[in-house]
Coordinates of C-alpha atoms in Angstrom, one line a residue:
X8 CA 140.7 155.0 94.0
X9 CA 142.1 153.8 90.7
X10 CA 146.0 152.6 91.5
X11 CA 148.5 151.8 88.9
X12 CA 151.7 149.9 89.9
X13 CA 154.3 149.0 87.7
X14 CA 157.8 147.7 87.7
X15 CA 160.3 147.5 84.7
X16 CA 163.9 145.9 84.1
X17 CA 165.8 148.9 82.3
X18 CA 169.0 147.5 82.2
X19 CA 169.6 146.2 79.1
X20 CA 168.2 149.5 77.5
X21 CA 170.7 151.8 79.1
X22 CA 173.8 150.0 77.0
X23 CA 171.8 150.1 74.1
X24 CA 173.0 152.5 71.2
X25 CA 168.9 152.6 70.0
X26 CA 168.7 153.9 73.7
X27 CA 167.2 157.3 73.0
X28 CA 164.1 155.5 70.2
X29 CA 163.6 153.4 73.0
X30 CA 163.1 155.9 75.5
X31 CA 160.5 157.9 73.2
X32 CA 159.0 154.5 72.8
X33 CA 158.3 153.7 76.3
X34 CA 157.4 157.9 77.1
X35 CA 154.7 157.2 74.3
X36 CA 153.2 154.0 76.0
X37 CA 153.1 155.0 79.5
X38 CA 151.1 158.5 78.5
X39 CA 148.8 156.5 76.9
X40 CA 148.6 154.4 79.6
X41 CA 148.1 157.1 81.7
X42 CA 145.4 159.0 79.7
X43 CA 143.6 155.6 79.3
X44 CA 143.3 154.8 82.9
X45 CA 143.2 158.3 84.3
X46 CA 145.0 156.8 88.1
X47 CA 144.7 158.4 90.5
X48 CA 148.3 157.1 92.3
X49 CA 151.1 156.1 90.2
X50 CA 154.0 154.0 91.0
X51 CA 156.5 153.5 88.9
X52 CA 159.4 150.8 90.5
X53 CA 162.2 150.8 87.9
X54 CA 165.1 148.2 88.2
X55 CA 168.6 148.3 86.9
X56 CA 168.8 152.4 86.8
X57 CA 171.2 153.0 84.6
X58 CA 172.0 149.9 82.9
X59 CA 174.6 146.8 83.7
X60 CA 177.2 149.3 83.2
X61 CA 176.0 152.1 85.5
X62 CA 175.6 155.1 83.3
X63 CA 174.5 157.4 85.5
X64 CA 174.2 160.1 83.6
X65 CA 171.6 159.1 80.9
X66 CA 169.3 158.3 84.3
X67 CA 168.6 162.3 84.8
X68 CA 167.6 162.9 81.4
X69 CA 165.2 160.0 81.7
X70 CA 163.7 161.1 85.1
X71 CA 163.5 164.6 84.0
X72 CA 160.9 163.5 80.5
X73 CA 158.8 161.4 83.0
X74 CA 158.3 163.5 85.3
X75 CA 157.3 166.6 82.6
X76 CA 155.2 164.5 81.5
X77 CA 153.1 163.6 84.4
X78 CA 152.8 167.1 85.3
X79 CA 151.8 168.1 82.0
X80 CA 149.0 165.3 82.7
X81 CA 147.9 167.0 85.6
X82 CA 150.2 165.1 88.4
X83 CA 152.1 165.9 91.1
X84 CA 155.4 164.2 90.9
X85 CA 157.8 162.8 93.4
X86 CA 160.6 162.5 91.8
X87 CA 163.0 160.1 91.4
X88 CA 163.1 158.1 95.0
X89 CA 166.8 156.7 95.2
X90 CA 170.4 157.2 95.9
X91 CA 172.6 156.2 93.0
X92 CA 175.0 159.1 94.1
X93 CA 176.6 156.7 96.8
X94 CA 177.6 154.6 94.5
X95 CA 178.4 151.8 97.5
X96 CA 175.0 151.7 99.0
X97 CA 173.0 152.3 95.1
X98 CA 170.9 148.9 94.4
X99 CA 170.1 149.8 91.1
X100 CA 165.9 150.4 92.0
X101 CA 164.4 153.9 91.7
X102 CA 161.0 154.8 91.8
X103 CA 158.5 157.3 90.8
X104 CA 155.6 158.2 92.2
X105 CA 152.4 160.3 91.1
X106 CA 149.6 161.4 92.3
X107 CA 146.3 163.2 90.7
X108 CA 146.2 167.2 91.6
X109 CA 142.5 165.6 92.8
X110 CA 143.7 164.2 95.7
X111 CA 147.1 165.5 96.3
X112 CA 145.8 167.2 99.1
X113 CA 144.6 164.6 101.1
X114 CA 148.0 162.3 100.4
X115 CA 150.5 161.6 103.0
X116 CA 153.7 159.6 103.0
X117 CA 155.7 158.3 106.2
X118 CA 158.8 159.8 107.3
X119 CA 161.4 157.2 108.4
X120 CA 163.4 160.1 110.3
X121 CA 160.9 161.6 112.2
X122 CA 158.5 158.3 112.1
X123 CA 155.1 160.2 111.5
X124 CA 153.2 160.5 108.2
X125 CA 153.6 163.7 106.3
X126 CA 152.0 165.9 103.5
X127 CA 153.1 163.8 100.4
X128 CA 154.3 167.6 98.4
X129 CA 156.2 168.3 101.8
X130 CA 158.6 165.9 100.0
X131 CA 159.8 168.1 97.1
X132 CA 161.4 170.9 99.9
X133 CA 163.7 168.1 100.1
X134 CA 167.2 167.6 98.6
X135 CA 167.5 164.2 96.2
X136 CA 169.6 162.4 99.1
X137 CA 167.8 163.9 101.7
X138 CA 164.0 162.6 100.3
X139 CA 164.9 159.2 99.5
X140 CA 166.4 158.9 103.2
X141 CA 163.3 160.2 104.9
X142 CA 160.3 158.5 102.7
X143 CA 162.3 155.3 101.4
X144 CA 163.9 152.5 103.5
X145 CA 166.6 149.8 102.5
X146 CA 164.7 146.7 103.6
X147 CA 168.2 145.0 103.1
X148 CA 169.9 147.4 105.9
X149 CA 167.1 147.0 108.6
X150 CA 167.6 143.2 108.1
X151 CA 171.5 143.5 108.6
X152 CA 172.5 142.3 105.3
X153 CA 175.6 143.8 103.5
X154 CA 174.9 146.2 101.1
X155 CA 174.5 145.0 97.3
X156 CA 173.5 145.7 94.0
X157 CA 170.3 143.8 94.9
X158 CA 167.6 145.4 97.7
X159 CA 164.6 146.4 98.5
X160 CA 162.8 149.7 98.7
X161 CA 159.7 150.8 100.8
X162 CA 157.3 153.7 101.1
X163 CA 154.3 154.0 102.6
X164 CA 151.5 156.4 101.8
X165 CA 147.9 157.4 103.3
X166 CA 145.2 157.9 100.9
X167 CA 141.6 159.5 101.0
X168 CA 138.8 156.8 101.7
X169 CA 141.3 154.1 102.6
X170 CA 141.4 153.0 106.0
X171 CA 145.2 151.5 106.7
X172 CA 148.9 153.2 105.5
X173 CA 149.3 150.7 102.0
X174 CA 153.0 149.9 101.7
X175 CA 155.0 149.7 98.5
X176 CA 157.9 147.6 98.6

């Protein structure tokens, strides 16, 4: 199974005023990426969502492209996986993940409400809130540290022909 994990600092771009050429930029890389490795799991762990400054509202516009574009590349999407609307509890880390329509449906994720692993597509049935609760976990709450800008993110998935749950943090 070919996996492709990547992180990336957005901060800086989100106060940028070449924001939007950078965006196209990066849209253009990462499909080439794509279309060069042909992955079959994709995770995408962004940092700084929406910038020093917390501009929200350029983040949707942003999620929205990427995921087209993974779909249009034959992937199922997860959306964005975060909480920025609770602005108190919002680390500044999303992530995205995608999976091949090869094996989509033999992918499962782990539910931290109901602790079981589930059908990953079961996910998009789910409000934004509500599916970053049940598949992601704040590795900075279940360690009793006050809530910050900085944190950590987990989710676990099941894949065909791998033997153990591989966690993402």
């Amino acid at each position: 199974m070919k996996t492709l994990l990547l992180t990336y600092n957005l901060g800086g771009y989100f106060d940028d005023p070449k924001f939007e050429a950078f965006i196209n930029y990066f849209l253009h890389k990462f499909h080439e990426l794509i279309e060069a490795v042909q992955p079959d799991f994709i995770a995408l762990n962004m940092q700084e969502l929406g910038g020093k400054h917390k501009k929200y509202e350029l983040v949707s516009p942003l999620v929205i492209r990427m995921v087209q574009g993974g779909l249009a590349l034959g992937y199922w999407c997860s959306g964005l996986l975060t909480d920025f609307e609770t602005a108190d509890e919002f680390t500044g880390l999303g992530t995205i993940v995608w999976v091949s329509n090869r094996i989509i449906d033999q992918v499962q994720t782990w539910s931290f409400k109901t602790n079981t692993f589930i059908h990953a597509t079961e996910i998009n049935d789910l409000d934004q809130k509500t599916k970053f609760t049940t598949i992601c976990d704040h590795l900075r709450i279940r360690f009793g540290e006050k809530p910050s800008r900085k944190g950590y993110l987990i989710t676990k998935w099941v894949f065909p022909g791998v033997s153990k749950p591989i966690s993402i943090v």
